[in-house]
Coordinates of C-alpha atoms in Angstrom, one line a residue:
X13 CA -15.3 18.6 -13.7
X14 CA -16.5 16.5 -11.0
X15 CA -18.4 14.5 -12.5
X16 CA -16.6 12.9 -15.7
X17 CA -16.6 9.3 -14.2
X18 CA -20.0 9.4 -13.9
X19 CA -21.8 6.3 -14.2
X20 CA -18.6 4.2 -14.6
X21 CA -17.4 1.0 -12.1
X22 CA -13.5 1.2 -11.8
X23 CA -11.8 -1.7 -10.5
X24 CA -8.8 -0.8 -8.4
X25 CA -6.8 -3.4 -6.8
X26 CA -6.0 -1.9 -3.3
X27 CA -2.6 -1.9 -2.1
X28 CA -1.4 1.0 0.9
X29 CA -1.6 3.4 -1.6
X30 CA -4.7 2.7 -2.7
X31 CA -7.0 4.8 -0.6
X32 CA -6.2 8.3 -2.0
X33 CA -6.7 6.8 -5.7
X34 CA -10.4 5.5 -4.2
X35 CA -10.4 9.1 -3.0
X36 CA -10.0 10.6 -5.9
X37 CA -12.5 8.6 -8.6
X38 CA -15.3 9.2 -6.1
X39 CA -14.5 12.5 -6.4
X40 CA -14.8 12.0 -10.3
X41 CA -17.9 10.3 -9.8
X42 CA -17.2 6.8 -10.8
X43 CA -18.3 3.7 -8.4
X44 CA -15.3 2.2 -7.1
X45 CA -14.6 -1.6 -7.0
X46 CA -12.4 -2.4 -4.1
X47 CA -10.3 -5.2 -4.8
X48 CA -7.9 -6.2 -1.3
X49 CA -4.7 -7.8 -2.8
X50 CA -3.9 -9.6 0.9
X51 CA -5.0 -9.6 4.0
X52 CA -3.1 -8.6 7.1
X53 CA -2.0 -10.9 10.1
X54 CA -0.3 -10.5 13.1
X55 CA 3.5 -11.7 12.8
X56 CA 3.4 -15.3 12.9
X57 CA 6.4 -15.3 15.5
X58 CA 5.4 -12.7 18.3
X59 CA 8.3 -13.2 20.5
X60 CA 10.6 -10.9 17.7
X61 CA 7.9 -8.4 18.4
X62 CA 7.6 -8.4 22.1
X63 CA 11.2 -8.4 22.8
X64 CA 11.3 -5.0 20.9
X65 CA 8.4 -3.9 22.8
X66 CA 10.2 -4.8 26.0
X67 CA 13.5 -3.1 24.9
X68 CA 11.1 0.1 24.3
X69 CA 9.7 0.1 27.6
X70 CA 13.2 -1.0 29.8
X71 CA 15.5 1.9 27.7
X72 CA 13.4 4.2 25.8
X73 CA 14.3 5.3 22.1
X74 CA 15.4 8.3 21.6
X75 CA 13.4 8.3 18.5
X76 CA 10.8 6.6 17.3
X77 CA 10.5 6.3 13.4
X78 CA 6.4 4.9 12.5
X79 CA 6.3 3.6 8.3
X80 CA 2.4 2.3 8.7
X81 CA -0.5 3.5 11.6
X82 CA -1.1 -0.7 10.8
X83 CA 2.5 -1.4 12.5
X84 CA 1.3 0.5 15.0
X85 CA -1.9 -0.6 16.1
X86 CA -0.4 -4.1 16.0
X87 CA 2.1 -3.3 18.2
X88 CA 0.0 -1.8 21.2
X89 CA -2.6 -4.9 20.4
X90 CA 0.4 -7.4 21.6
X91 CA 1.5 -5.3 24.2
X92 CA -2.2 -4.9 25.6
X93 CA -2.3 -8.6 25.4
X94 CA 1.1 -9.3 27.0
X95 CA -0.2 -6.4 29.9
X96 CA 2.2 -4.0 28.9
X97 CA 0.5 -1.6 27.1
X98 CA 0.7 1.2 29.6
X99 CA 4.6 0.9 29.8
X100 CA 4.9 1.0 26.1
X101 CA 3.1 4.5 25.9
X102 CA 4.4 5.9 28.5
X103 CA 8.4 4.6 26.7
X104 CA 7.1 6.1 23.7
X105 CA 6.1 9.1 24.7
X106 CA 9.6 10.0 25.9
X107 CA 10.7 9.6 22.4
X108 CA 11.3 11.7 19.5
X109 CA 8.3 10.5 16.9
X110 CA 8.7 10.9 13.1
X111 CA 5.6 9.1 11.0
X112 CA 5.7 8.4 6.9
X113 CA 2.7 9.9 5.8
X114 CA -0.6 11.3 8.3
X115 CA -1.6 7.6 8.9
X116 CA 0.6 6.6 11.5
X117 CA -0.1 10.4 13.3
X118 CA -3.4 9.3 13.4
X119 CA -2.3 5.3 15.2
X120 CA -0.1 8.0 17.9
X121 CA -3.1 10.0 18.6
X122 CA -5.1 7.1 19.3
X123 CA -2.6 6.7 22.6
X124 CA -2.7 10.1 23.1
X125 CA 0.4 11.0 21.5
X126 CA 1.6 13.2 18.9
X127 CA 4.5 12.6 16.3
X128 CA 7.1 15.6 15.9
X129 CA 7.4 15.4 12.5
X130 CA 5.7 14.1 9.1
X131 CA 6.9 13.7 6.1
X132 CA 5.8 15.8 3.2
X133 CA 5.9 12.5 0.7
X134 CA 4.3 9.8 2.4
X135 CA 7.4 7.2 1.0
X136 CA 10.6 5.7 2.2
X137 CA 12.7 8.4 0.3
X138 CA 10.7 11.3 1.8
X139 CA 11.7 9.2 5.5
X140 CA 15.0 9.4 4.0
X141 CA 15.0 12.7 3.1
X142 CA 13.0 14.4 6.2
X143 CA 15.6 12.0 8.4
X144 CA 18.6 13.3 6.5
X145 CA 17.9 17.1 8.5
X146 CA 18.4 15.6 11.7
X147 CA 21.9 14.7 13.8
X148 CA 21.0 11.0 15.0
X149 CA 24.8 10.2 15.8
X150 CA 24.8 7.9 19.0
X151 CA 21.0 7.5 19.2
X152 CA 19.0 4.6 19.4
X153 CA 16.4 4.5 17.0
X154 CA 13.4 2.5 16.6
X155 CA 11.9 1.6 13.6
X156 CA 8.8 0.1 12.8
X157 CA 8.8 -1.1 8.6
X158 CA 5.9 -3.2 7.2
X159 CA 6.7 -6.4 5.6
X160 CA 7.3 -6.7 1.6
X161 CA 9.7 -4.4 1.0
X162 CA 13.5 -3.9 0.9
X163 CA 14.0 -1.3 3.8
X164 CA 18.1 -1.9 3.5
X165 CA 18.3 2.0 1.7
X166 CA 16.7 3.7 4.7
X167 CA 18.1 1.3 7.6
X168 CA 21.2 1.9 5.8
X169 CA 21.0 5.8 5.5
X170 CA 20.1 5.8 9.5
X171 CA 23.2 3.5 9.8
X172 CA 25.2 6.2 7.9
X173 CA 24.0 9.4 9.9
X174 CA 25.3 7.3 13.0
X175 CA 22.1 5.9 14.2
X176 CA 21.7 2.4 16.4
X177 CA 18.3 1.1 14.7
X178 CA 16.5 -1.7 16.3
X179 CA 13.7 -2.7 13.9
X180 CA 10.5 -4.4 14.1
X181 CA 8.1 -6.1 11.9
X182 CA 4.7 -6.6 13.6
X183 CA 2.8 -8.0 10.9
X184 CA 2.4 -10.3 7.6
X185 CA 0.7 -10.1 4.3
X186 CA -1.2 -13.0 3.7
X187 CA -1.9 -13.2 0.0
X188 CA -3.9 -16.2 -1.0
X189 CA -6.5 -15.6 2.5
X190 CA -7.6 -12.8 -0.5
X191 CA -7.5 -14.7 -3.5
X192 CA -11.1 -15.2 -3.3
X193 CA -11.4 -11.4 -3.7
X194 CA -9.7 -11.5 -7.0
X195 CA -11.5 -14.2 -8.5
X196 CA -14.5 -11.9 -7.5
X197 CA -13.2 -9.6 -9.5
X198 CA -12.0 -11.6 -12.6
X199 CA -15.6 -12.8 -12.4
X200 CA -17.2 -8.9 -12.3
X201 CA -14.3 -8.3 -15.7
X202 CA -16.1 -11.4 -17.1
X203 CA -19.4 -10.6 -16.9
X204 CA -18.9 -7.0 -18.0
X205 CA -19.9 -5.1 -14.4
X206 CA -16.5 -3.5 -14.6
X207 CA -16.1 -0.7 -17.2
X208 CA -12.2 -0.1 -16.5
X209 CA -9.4 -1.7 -14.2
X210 CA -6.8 0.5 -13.0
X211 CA -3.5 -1.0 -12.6
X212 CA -0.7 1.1 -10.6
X213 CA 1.6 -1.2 -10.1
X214 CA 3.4 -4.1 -11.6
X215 CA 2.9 -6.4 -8.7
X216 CA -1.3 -6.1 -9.4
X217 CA -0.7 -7.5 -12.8
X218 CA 1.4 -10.9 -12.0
X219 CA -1.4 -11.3 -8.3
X220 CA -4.2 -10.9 -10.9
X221 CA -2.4 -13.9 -13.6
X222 CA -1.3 -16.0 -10.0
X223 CA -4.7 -16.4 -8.3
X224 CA -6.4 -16.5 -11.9
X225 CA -4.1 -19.3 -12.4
X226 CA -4.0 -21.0 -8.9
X227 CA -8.2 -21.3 -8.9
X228 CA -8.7 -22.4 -13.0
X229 CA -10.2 -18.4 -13.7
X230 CA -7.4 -17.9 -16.4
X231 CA -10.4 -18.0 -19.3
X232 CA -12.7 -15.8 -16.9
X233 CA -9.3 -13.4 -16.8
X234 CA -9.1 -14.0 -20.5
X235 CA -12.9 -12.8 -21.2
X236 CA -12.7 -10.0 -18.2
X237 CA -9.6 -8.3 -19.8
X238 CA -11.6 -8.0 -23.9
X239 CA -14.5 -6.9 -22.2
X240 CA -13.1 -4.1 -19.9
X241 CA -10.8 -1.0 -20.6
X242 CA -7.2 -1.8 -18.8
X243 CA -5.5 1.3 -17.6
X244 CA -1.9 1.4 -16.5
X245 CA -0.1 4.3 -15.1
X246 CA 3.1 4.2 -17.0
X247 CA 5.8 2.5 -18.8
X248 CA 6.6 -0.5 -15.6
X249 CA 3.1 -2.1 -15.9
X250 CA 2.5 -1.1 -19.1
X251 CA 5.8 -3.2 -19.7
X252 CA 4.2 -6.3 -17.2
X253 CA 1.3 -6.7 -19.1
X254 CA 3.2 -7.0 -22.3
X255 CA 5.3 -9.6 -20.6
X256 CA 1.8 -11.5 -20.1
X257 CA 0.7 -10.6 -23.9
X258 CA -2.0 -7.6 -22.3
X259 CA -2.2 -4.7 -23.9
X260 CA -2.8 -0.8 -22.4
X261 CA -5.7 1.0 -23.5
X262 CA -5.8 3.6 -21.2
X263 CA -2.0 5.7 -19.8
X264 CA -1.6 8.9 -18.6
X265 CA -0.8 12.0 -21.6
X266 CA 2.7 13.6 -22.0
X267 CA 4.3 11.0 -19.4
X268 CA 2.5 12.2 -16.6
X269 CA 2.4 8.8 -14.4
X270 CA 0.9 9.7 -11.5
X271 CA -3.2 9.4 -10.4
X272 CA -4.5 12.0 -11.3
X273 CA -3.2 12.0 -15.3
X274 CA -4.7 8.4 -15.4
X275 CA -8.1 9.4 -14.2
X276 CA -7.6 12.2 -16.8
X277 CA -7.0 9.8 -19.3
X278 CA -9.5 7.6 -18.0
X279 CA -12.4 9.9 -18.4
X280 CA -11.2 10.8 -21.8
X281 CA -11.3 7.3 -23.0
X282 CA -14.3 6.1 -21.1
X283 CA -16.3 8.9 -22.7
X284 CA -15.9 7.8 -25.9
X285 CA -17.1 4.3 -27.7
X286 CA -15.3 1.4 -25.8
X287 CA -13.2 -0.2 -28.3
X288 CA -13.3 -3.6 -29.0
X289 CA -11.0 -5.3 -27.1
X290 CA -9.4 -8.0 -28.0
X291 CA -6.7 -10.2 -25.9
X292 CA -3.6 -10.3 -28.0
X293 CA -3.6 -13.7 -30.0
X294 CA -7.0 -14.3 -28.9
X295 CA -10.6 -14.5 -31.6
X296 CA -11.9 -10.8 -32.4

């Protein structure tokens, strides 16, 4: 049914994969709570970024390999700046272009390109895996990644199949420019304006405890989390907020840990009586 969130507020605590779980509780009816975990900044060192533009444009990659439409867009902005953005298009467009996910098609088409190829699983393993098909022996490869992740399995698999990958990492995450968003929401938990928080990954959990620690909102945290359903979607932050003495009231059935089995789950619990939670140790 479309509408068994009806009437709800979900907290969600955005990362990149955020927007199709936002997606999907609208769908469900529920208002969503947008909670940005960082903001994003150019690369605090352009010159790494502009010398890789500048290798684009003087030798052109055979292929180009795009992990966020964000990378993208930051790219063509310094390039635009530096007066080179015309070069860089026209170097890219002589390139094979392979994108992770629709997102960075969409950053190609705004320069009036188009990538080749898109992987079924917007991931690094579906890169992997749509790369894997191809024979990139002797070819130069560029490859934009996004900064707070390991990208050593898939520079290494390109490595493996023969590929020369030249690398660039055009922006930063700047986490505490959004703490003030999270003590927001610790204050919305609080106050009882959130009926559930949705956690999907582990890293949400410890961000949450940091900033509720760093700005003296640990009590707030403390208050938000008995007075608001916490739902995890499986056994990693289930296992984080245990570390932290939280609890899971809310996890997908028959271990089913993906979105849509939460928001199952979610609507099933959130139709019923909200229990009375209680943080573990804390007064009933």
């Amino acid at each position: 049914m479309a509408d068994r969130l009806n009437g709800t507020r979900i907290l969600i605590l955005e990362t990149r994969e955020e927007a199709q779980f936002s997606k999907l509780l609208a769908e469900q009816g529920a208002e969503v709570v947008q909670c940005p975990m960082f903001t994003i900044e150019d690369a605090p060192d352009p010159a790494p970024v502009e010398a890789w533009i500048r290798r684009a444009i003087d030798r052109p990659f055979d292929d180009l390999v795009l992990m966020t439409g964000e990378g993208l867009r930051r790219i063509v902005k310094l390039a635009r700046a530096r007066g080179l953005d015309q070069a860089l298009v026209a170097a890219l467009a002589k390139s094979r272009k392979f994108t992770r996910g629709p997102k960075p098609g969409k950053a190609l088409r705004e320069i009036s390109l188009e990538a080749q190829q898109t992987t079924e699983k917007p991931t690094t393993e579906g890169v992997i895996e749509m790369l894997d098909k191809l024979d990139l022996k002797g070819h130069r490869l560029g490859l934009q990644i996004y900064p707070d992740k390991d990208h050593g399995a898939l520079t290494s698999a390109l490595a493996a199949q023969g590929a020369e990958v030249d690398t660039v990492l055009p922006y930063a995450y700047d986490s505490k420019a959004a703490d003030a968003n999270i003590v927001a929401a610790i204050d919305d938990m609080a106050e009882g304006r959130i009926d559930s928080v949705a956690l999907t990954n582990l890293g949400q959990v410890r961000r949450l405890i940091e900033a509720a620690k760093a700005h003296g909102s640990e009590a707030k945290l403390r208050a938000g989390f008995e007075r608001t359903l916490i739902a995890s979607v499986g056994p990693a932050v289930s296992g984080e907020l245990a570390a932290h003495g939280l609890r899971t009231d809310i996890s997908p059935a028959d271990d089913a840990y993906f979105m849509r089995p939460l928001i199952s789950a979610m609507a099933a619990a959130l139709a019923e009586k909200r229990p009375a939670g209680q943080w573990p140790g804390g007064d009933a």
